[in-house]
Short mmCIF file of C-alpha atoms and ligand atoms in Angstrom, two decimals:
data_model
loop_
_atom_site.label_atom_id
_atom_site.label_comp_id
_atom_site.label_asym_id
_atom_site.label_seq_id
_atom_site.Cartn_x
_atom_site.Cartn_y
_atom_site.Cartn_z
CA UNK E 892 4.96 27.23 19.68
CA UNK E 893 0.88 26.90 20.12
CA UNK E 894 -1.63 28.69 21.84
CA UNK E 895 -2.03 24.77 23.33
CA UNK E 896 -5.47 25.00 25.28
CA UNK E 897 -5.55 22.41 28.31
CA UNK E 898 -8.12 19.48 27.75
CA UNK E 899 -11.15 20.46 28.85
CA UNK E 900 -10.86 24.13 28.57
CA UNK E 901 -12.80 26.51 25.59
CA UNK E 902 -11.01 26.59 21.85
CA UNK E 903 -10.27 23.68 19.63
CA UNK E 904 -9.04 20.14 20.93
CA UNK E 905 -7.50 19.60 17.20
CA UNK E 906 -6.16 22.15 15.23
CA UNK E 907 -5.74 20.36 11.32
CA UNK E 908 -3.41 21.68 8.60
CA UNK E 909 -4.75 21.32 5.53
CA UNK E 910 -8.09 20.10 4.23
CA UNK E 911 -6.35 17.40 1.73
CA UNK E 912 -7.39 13.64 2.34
CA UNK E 913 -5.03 13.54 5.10
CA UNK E 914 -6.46 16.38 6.61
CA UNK E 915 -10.26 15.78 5.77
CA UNK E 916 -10.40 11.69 6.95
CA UNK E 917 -8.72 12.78 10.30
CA UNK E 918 -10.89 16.28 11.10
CA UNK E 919 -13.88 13.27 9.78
CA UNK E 920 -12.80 10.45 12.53
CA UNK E 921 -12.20 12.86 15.16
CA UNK E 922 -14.83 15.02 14.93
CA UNK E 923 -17.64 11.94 14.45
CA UNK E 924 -15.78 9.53 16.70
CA UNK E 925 -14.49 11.39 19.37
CA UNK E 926 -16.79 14.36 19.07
CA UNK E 927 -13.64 16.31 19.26
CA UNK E 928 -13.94 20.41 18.05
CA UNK E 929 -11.95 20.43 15.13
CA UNK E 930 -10.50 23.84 13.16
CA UNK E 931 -9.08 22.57 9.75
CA UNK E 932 -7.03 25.38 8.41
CA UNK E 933 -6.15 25.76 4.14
CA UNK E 934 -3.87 28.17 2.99
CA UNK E 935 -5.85 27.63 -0.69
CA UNK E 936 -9.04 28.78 -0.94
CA UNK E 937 -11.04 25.53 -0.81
CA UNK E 938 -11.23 21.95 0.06
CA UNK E 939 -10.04 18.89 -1.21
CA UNK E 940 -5.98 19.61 -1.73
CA UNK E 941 -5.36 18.50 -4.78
CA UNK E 942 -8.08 15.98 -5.28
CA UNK E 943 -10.34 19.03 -5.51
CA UNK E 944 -12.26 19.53 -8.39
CA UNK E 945 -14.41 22.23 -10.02
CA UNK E 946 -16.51 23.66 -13.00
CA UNK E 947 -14.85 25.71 -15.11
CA UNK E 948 -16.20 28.33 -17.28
CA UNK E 949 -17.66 26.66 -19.74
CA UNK E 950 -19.17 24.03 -17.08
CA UNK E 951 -17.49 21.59 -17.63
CA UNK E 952 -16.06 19.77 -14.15
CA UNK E 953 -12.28 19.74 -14.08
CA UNK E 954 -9.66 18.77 -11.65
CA UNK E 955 -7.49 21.84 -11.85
CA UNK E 956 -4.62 20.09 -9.97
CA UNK E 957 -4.56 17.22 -12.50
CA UNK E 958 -6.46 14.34 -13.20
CA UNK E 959 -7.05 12.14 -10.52
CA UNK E 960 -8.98 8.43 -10.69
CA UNK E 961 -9.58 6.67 -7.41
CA UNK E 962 -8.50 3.20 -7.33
CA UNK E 963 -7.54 0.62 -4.07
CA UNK E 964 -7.41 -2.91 -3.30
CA UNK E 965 -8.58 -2.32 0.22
CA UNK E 966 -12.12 -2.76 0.52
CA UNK E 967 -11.43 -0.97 3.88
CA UNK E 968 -10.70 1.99 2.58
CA UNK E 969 -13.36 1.99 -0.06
CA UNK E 970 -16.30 1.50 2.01
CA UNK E 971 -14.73 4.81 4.51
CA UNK E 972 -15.25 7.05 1.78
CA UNK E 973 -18.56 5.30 0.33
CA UNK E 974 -20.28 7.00 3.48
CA UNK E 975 -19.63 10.36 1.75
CA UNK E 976 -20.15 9.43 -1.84
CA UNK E 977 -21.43 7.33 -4.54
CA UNK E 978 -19.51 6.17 -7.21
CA UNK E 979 -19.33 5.93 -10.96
CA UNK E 980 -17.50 2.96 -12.01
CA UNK E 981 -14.52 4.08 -14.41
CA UNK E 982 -11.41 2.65 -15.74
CA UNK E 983 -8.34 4.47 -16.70
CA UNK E 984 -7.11 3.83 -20.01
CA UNK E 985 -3.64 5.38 -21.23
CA UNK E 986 -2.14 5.71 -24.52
CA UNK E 987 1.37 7.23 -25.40
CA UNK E 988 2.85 8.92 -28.56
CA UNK E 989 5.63 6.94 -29.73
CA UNK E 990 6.91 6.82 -33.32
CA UNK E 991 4.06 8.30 -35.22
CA UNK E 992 1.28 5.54 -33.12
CA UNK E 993 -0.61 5.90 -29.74
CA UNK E 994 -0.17 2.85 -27.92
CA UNK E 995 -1.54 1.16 -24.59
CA UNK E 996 0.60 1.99 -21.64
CA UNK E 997 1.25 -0.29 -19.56
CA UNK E 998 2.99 -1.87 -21.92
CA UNK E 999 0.97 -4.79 -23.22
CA UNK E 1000 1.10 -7.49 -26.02
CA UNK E 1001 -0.72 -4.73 -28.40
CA UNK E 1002 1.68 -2.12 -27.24
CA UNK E 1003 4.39 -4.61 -28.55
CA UNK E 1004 3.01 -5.74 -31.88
CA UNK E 1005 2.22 -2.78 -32.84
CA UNK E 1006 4.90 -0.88 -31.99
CA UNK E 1007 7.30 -3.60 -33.55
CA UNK E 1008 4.53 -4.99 -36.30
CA UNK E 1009 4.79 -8.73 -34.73
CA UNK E 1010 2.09 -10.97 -33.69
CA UNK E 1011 3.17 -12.47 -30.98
CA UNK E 1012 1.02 -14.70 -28.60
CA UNK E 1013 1.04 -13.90 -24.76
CA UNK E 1014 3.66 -16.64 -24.91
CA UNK E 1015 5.62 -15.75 -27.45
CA UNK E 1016 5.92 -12.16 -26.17
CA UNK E 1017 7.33 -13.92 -22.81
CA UNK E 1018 10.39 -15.39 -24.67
CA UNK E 1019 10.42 -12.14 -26.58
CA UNK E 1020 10.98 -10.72 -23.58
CA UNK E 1021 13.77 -12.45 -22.39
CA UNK E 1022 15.56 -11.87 -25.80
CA UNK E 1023 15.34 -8.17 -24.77
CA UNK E 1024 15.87 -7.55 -21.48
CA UNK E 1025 18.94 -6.86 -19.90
CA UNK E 1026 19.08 -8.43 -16.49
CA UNK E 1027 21.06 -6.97 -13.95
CA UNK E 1028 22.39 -8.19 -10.26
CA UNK E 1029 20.96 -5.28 -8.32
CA UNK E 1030 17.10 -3.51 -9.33
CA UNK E 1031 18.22 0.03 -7.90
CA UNK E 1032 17.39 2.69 -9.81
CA UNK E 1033 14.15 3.15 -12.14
CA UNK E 1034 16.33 2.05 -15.52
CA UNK E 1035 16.77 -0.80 -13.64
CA UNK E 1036 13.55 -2.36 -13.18
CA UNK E 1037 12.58 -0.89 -16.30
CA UNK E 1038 15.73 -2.16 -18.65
CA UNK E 1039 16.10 -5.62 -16.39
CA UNK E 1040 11.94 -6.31 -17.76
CA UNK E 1041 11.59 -4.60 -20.94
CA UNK E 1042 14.63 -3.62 -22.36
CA UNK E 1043 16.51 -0.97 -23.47
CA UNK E 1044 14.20 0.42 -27.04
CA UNK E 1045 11.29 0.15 -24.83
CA UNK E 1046 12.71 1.99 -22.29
CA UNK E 1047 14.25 4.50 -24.79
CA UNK E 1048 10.55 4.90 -26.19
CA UNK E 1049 8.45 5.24 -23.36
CA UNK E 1050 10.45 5.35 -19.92
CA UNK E 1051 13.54 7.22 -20.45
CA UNK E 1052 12.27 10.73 -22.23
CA UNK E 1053 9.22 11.00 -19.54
CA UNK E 1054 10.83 10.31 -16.68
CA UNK E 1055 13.60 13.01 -17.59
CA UNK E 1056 10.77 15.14 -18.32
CA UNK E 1057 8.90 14.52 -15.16
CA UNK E 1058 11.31 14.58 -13.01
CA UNK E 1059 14.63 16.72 -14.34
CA UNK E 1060 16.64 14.07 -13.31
CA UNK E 1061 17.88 10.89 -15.28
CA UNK E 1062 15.85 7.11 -14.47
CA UNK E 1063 19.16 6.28 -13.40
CA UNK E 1064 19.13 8.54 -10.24
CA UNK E 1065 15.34 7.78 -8.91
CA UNK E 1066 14.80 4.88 -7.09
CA UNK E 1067 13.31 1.82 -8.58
CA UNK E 1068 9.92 2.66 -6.85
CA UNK E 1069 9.05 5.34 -9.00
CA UNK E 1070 8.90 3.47 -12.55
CA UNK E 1071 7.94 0.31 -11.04
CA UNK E 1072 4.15 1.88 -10.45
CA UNK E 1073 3.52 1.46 -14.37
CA UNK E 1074 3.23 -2.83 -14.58
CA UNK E 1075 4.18 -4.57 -17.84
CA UNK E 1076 1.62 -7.09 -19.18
CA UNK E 1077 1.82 -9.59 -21.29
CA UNK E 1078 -1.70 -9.96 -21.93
CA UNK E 1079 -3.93 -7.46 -23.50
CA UNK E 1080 -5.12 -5.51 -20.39
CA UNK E 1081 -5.26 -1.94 -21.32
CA UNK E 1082 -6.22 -0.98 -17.76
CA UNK E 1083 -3.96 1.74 -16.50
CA UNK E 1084 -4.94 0.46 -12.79
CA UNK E 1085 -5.50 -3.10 -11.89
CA UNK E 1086 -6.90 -2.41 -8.56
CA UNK E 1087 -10.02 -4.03 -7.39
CA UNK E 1088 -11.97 -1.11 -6.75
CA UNK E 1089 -11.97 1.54 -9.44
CA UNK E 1090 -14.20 4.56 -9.43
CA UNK E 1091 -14.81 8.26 -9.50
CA UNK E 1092 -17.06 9.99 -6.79
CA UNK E 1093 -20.22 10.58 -8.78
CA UNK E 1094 -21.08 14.45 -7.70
CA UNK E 1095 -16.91 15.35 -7.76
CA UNK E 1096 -14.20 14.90 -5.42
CA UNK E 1097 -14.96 18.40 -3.63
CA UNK E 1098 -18.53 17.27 -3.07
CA UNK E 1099 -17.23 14.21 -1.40
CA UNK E 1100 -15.14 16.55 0.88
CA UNK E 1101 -18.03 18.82 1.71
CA UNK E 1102 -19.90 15.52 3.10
CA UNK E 1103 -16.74 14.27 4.82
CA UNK E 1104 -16.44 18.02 6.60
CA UNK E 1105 -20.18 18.93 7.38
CA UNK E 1106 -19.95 17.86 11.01
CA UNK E 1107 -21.24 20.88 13.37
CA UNK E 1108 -17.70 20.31 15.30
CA UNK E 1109 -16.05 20.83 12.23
CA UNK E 1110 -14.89 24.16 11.13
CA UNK E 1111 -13.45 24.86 8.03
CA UNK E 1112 -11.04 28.57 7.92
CA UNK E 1113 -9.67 28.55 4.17
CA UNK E 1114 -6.80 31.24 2.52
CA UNK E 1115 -5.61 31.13 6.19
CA UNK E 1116 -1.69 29.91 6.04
CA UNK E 1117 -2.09 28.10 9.90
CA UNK E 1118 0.73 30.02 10.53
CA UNK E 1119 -1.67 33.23 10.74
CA UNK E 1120 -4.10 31.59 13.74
CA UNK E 1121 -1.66 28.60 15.49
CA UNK E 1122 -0.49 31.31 18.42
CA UNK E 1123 -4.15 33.24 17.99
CA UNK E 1124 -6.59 30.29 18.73
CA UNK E 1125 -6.38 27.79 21.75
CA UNK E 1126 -6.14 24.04 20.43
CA UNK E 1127 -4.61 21.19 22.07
CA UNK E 1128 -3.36 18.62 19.56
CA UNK E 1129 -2.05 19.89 15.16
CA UNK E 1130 -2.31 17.08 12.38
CA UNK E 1131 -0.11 18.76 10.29
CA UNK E 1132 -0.41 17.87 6.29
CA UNK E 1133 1.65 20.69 4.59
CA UNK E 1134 5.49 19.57 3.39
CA UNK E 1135 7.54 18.74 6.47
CA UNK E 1136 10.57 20.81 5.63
CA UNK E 1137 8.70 24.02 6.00
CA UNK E 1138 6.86 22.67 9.66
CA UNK E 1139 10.45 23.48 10.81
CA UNK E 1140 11.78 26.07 9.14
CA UNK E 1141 13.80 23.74 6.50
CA UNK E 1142 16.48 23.47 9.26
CA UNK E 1143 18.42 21.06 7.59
CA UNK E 1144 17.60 22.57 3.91
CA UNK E 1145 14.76 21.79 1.76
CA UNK E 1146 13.27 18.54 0.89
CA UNK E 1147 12.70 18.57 -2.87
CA UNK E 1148 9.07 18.33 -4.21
CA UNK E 1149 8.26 18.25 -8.03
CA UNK E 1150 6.25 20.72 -9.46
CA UNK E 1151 3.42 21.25 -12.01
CA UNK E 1152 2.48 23.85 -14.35
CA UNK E 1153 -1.05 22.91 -15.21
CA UNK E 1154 -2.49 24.24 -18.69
CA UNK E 1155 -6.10 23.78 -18.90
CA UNK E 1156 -7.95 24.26 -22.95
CA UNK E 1157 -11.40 24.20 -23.16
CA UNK E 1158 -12.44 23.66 -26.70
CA UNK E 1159 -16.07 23.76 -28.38
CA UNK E 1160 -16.22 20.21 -29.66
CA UNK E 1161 -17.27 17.08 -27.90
CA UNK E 1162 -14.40 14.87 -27.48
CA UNK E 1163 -10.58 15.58 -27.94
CA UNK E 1164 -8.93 12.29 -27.55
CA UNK E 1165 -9.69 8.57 -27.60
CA UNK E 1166 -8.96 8.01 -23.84
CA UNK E 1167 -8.61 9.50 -20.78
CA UNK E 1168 -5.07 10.78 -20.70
CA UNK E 1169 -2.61 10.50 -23.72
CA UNK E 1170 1.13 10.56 -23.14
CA UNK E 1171 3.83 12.38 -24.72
CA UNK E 1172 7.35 10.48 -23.53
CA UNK E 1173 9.31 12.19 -26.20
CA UNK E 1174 7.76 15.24 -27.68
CA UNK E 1175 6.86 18.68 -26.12
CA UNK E 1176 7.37 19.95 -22.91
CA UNK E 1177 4.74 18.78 -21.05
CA UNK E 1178 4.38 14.80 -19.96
CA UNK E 1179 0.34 14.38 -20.79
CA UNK E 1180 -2.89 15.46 -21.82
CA UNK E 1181 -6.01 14.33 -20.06
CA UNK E 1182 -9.54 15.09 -21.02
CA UNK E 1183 -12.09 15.09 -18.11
CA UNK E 1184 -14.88 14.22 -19.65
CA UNK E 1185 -13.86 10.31 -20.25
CA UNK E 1186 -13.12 10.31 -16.24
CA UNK E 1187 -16.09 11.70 -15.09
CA UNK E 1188 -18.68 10.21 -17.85
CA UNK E 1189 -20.03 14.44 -17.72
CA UNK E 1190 -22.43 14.87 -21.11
CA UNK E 1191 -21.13 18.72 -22.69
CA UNK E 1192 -20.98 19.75 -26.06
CA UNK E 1193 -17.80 21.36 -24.93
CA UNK E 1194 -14.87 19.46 -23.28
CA UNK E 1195 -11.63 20.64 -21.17
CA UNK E 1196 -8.37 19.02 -21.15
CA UNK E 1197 -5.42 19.73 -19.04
CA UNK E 1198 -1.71 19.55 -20.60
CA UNK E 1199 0.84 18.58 -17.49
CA UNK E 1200 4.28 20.67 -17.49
CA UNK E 1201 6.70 19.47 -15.03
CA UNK E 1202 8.94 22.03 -13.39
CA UNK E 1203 10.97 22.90 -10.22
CA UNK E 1204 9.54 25.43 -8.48
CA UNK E 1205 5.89 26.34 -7.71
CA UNK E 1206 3.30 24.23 -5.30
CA UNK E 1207 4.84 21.16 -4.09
CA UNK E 1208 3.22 18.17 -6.27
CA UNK E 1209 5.45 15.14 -5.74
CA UNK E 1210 8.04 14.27 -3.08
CA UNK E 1211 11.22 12.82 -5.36
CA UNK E 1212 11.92 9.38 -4.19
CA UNK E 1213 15.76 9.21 -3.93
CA UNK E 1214 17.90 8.15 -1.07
CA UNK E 1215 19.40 10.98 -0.61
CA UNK E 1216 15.96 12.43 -0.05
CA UNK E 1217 14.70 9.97 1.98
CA UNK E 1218 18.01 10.51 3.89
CA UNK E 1219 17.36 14.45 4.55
CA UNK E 1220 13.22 13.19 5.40
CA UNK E 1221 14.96 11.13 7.90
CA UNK E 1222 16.53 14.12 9.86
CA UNK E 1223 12.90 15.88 9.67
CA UNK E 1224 11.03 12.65 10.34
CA UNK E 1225 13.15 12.76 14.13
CA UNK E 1226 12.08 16.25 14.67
CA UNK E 1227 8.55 15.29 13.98
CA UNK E 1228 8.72 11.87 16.21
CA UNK E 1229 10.12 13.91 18.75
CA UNK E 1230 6.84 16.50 19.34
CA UNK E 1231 4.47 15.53 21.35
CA UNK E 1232 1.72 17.52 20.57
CA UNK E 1233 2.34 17.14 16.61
CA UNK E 1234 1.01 14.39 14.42
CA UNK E 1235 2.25 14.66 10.97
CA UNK E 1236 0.07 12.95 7.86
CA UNK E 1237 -0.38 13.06 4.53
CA UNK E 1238 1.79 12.70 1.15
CA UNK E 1239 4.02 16.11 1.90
CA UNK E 1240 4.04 15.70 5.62
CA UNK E 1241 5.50 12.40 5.30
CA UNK E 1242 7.09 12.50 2.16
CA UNK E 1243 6.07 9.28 0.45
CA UNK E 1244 5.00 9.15 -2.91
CA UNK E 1245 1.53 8.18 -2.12
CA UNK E 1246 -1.80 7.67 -4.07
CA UNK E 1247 -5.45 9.09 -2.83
CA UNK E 1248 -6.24 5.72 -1.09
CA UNK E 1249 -2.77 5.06 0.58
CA UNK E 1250 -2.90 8.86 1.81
CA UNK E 1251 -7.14 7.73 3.31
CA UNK E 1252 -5.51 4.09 4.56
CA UNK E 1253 -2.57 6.38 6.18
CA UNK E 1254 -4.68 9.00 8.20
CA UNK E 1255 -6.96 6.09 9.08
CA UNK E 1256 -4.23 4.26 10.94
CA UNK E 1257 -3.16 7.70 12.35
CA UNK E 1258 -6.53 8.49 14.05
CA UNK E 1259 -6.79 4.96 15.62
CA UNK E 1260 -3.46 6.40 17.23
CA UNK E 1261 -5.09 9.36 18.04
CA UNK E 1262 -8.13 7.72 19.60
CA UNK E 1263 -5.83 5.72 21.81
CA UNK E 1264 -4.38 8.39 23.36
CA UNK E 1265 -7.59 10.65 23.40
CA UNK E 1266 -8.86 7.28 25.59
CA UNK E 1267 -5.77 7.18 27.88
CA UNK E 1268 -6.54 10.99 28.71
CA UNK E 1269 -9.84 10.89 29.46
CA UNK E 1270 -9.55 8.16 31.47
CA UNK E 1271 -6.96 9.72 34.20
P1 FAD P 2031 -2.66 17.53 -0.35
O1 FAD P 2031 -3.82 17.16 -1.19
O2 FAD P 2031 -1.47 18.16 -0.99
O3 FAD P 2031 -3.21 18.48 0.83
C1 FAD P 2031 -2.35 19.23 1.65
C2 FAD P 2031 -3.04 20.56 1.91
O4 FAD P 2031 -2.29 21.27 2.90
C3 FAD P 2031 -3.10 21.45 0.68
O5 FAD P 2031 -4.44 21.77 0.37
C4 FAD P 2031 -2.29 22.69 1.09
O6 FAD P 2031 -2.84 23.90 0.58
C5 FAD P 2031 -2.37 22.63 2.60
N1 FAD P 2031 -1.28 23.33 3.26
C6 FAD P 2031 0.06 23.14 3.09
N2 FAD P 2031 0.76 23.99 3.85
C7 FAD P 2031 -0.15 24.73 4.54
C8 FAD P 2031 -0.04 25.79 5.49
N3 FAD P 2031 1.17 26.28 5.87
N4 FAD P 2031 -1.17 26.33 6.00
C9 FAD P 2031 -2.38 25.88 5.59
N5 FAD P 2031 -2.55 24.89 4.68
C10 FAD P 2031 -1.44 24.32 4.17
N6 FAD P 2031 -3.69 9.81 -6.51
C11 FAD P 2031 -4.50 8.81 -6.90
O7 FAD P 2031 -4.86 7.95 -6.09
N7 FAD P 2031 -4.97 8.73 -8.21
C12 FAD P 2031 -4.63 9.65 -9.15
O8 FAD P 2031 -5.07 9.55 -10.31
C13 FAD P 2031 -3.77 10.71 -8.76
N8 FAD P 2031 -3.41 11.64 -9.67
C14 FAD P 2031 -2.57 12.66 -9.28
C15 FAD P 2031 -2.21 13.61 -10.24
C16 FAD P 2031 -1.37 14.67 -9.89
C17 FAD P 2031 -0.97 15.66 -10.93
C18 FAD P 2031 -0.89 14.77 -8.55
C19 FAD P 2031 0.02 15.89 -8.15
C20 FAD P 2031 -1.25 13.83 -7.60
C21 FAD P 2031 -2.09 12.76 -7.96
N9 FAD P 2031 -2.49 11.80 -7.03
C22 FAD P 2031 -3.32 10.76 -7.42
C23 FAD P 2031 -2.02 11.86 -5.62
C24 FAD P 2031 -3.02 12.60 -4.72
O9 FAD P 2031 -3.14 13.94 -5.16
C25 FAD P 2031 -2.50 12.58 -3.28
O10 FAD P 2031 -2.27 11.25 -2.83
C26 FAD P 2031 -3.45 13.22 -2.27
O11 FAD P 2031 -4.14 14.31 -2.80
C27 FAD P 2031 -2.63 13.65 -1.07
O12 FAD P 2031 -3.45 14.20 -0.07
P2 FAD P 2031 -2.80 15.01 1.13
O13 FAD P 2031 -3.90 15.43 2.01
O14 FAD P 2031 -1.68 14.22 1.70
O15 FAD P 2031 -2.08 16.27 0.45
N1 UDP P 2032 6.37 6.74 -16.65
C1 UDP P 2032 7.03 6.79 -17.86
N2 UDP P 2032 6.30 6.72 -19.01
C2 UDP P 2032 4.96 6.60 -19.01
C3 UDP P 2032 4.28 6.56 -17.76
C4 UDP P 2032 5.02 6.65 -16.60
O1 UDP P 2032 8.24 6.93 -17.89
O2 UDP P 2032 4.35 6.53 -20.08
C5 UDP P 2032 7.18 6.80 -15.41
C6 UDP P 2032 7.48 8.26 -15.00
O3 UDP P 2032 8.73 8.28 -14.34
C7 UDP P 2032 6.35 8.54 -14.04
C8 UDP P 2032 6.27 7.21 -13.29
O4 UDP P 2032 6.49 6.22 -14.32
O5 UDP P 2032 6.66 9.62 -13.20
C9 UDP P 2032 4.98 6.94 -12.58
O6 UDP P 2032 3.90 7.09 -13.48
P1 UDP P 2032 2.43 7.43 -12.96
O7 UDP P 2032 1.53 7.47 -14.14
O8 UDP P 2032 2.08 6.52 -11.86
O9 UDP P 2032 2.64 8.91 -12.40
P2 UDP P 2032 1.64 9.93 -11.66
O10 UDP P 2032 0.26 9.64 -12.16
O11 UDP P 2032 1.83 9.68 -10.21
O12 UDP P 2032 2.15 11.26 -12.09
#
C-alpha cells in the first residue's frame, strides 16, 4: 500500500497517524531515541487529538473536545511527560443532579445521607449497604456491578439514566468495565480520581504537545487525512492511531465508536458552578457540564463551560465496550497483527476504552518494541 522507502534511503523512516498521545509519545521516543525522521500526519488542524486545548474568544482556555484531567498511578508515566511540562496540582471533584440536590459522585457517605437524610457512620453505611444491594452470581454487565454494590434506587438515580444517555444502549448490554470506572466509597472522599498523581499541564495540554513534537526530525503536516501523502512520500515503518475499522476499509463492518456533540457557553460572570463538572443522570439531553476554569485554576472575569451531548454519529469519541464489539475488534486486531510494516496504537486504533495515561503507558511499551526491532536492523 506505501510508498515504503528502504532503510537507509532519503524520505521518512516513520510515517505517524495522528498527533494524539499515541501518536505524539511515539514520533517523541523515536525521533529523540533513535534519531529516526519522523512525518506525523493529522487530518484536524492541530495537535494534541483530543487532549488539545485552546483559548477561545473571550480568552478563556478550553478543551474543545471535553474536559480532560490527567491522573495515573504510574510514576513512570508521570515523570515521561514531566520532561515536556510542569504541572498544576488539581483534583477533580463531581457533583450530580438528583432529586432537586447536587451530590458527590462517586457515591460517598455524604452522597448517601443526603440523598436519603440519614446519618450514617462509615460503618453503618457498610451494613446499609448490604441491606440494599442485590448480589448476583455472575458481575457481567454494568447493572451488575452497579446493582450487586449499590443497589437498585441508587442505580435508578445516578447509573441507569446516564449510562442510557451516554451510551444509547441499556447498563444491561455494556460490559461491567464501563460503570465499574466510577468507585463507591464509604468514606467521605469526594475525589472523582483516586490516583496518586493528579494534575493539569500548567501552560495547556497543546503546549505540552508542542514541547513533546519540537524535535528538528520531527515534522508535523496537519488537515492532511494520511491517506492524501501515504503513496506520495517514501517512509518505511506507519504507527497508525486513527479507528482501526477504517485502516482497512471496515471489511468486516464498522466498529462502533460513541460520539459527542460538544456545546461550549461562555458567559460574563466569574464562576458558573461549584465544581468542576456537574452531572445530569436524569434530566436534559446532554450527560454534563464542566467549567474550565476550576480545572485549569485560569483567573477571568469571564468563564466557559462545555455541556456534553452524546450521539451516534460524528468524530469517533469512545470505543463501546461490549463483547460483541470486542468480538468484531478481534477480526481487525488479526489484520493488524498480521502487517508487518504497521504498528497500530492508541485508544481508536486499538479499541480499548483508555484514559490519557494508559494511552502514554501504551505507546511507551510500543516504542520499546519498536526500538528492538530498529536494533535488530541496524545491526545486520
Ligand atoms: P486521539 O486523541 O483520538 O488521537 C487520534 C488522532 O488521529 C486524532 O487527532 C485524529 O484526528 C487523527 N486521525 C484519525 N484518523 C486519521 C487519518 N485518517 N488521517 C490523519 N489523522 C487521523 N482521559 C483522561 O485520562 N482523563 C480525562 O479526563 C479524559 N476525559 C475525556 C473526555 C472526553 C469527552 C473524551 C472523548 C475522552 C477523554 N479522555 C480522558 C480520554 C483521552 O481523550 C484519550 O485517552 C486520549 O486522548 C487518546 O489519545 P489517542 O492518541 O489514542 O487518540
Ligand atoms: N456513569 C454514570 N453516572 C455518573 C457517572 C458515570 O452512570 O454520574 C457511568 C456512565 O456509564 C459513564 C461511565 O460510568 O459512561 C464512566 O464514567 P466516566 O466519568 O469515567 O466517563 P468518561 O469521563 O470517560 O466519559
Amino acid at each position: 500500500m506505501a510508498a515504503q522507502a528502504p532503510p537507509g534511503s532519503e524520505g521518512f523512516d516513520y510515517l505517524i497517524v495522528g498527533a494524539g498521545f499515541a501518536g505524539s509519545v511515539l514520533a517523541e521516543r523515536l525521533a529523540s531515541q533513535l534519531n529516526a525522521r519522523v512525518l506525523i500526519v493529522d487530518k484536524r488542524p492541530h495537535i494534541g487529538g483530543n487532549a488539545y486545548d485552546c483559548y477561545d474568544d473571550a480568552g478563556v482556555l478550553i478543551h474543545p473536545y471535553g474536559p480532560h484531567i490527567f491522573h495515573t498511578n504510574s510514576a513512570d508515566i508521570f515523570e515521561y511527560l514531566s520532561r515536556f511540562t510542569e504541572w498544576r496540582p488539581y483534583q477533580h471533584r463531581v457533583l450530580a443532579s438528583v432529586d432537586g440536590q447536587q451530590l458527590p459522585v462517586p457515591i460517598n457517605l455524604d452522597t448517601v445521607n443526603r440523598l436519603y437524610g440519614m446519618n450514617l457512620t462509615s460503618f453503618e453505611m457498610k451494613e446499609w449497604l448490604q441491606t440494599v444491594a442485590e448480589p448476583c452470581d455472575e458481575v457481567r454487565t454494568s447493572e451488575d456491578v452497579v446493582v450487586s454494590t449499590l443497589g437498585r434506587d441508587l442505580y435508578n438515580k445516578f447509573f441507569r439514566g446516564y449510562t442510557r444517555k451516554q451510551w444509547g444502549l441499556d447498563p444491561s448490554e455494556l460490559d461491567a468495565s464501563v460503570t465499574a470506572r466510577v468507585p463507591l466509597r464509604t468514606n467521605r472522599d469526594d475525589r472523582y480520581f483516586a490516583d496518586t498523581f493528579q494534575a493539569m499541564p500548567r501552560h495547556g495540554y497543546t503546549r505540552m504537545f508542542q514541547n513533546m513534537l519540537a524535535h528538528p526530525n520531527i515534522k508535523v503536516m496537519l488537515n492532511t487525512d494520511y491517506r492524501e501523502v501515504v503513496n506520495m512520500l517514501p517512509w518505511q515503518h506507519m504507527v497508525y492511531t486513527g479507528p482501526i475499522d477504517a485502516f482497512f476499509n471496515h471489511r468486516h463492518g464498522r466498529l462502533p465508536y460513541r460520539s459527542l456533540r460538544f456545546e461550549h457557553v461562555t458567559m460574563p460572570r466569574e464562576q458558573f458552578q461549584p465544581v468542576g463538572t456537574v452531572n445530569h443522570p436524569n434530566e436534559y439531553g446532554f450527560t454534563r457540564v464542566s467549567e474550565f476554569k476550576h480545572l485549569t485554576g485560569q483567573q477571568h472575569a469571564c468563564t466557559s463551560v462545555v455541556y456534553e451531548y452524546p450521539c451516534a454519529e460524528g468524530d469517533p469519541y469512545y470505543p463501546v465496550p461490549r463483547e460483541e464489539n470486542a468480538a468484531l475488534y478481534r477480526r481487525y486486531q488479526e489484520e493488524a497483527d498480521a502487517l508487518d510494516h504497521v504498528t497500530f496504537v492508541g485508544r481508536l486504533a486499538t479499541y480499548r476504552y483508555y484514559n490519557m495515561d494508559q494511552v502514554v503507558g501504551q505507546s511507551l511499551a510500543a516504542f520499546k518494541r519498536l526500538k528492538v526491532r530498529h536494533e535488530a536492523a541496524t545491526q545486520t
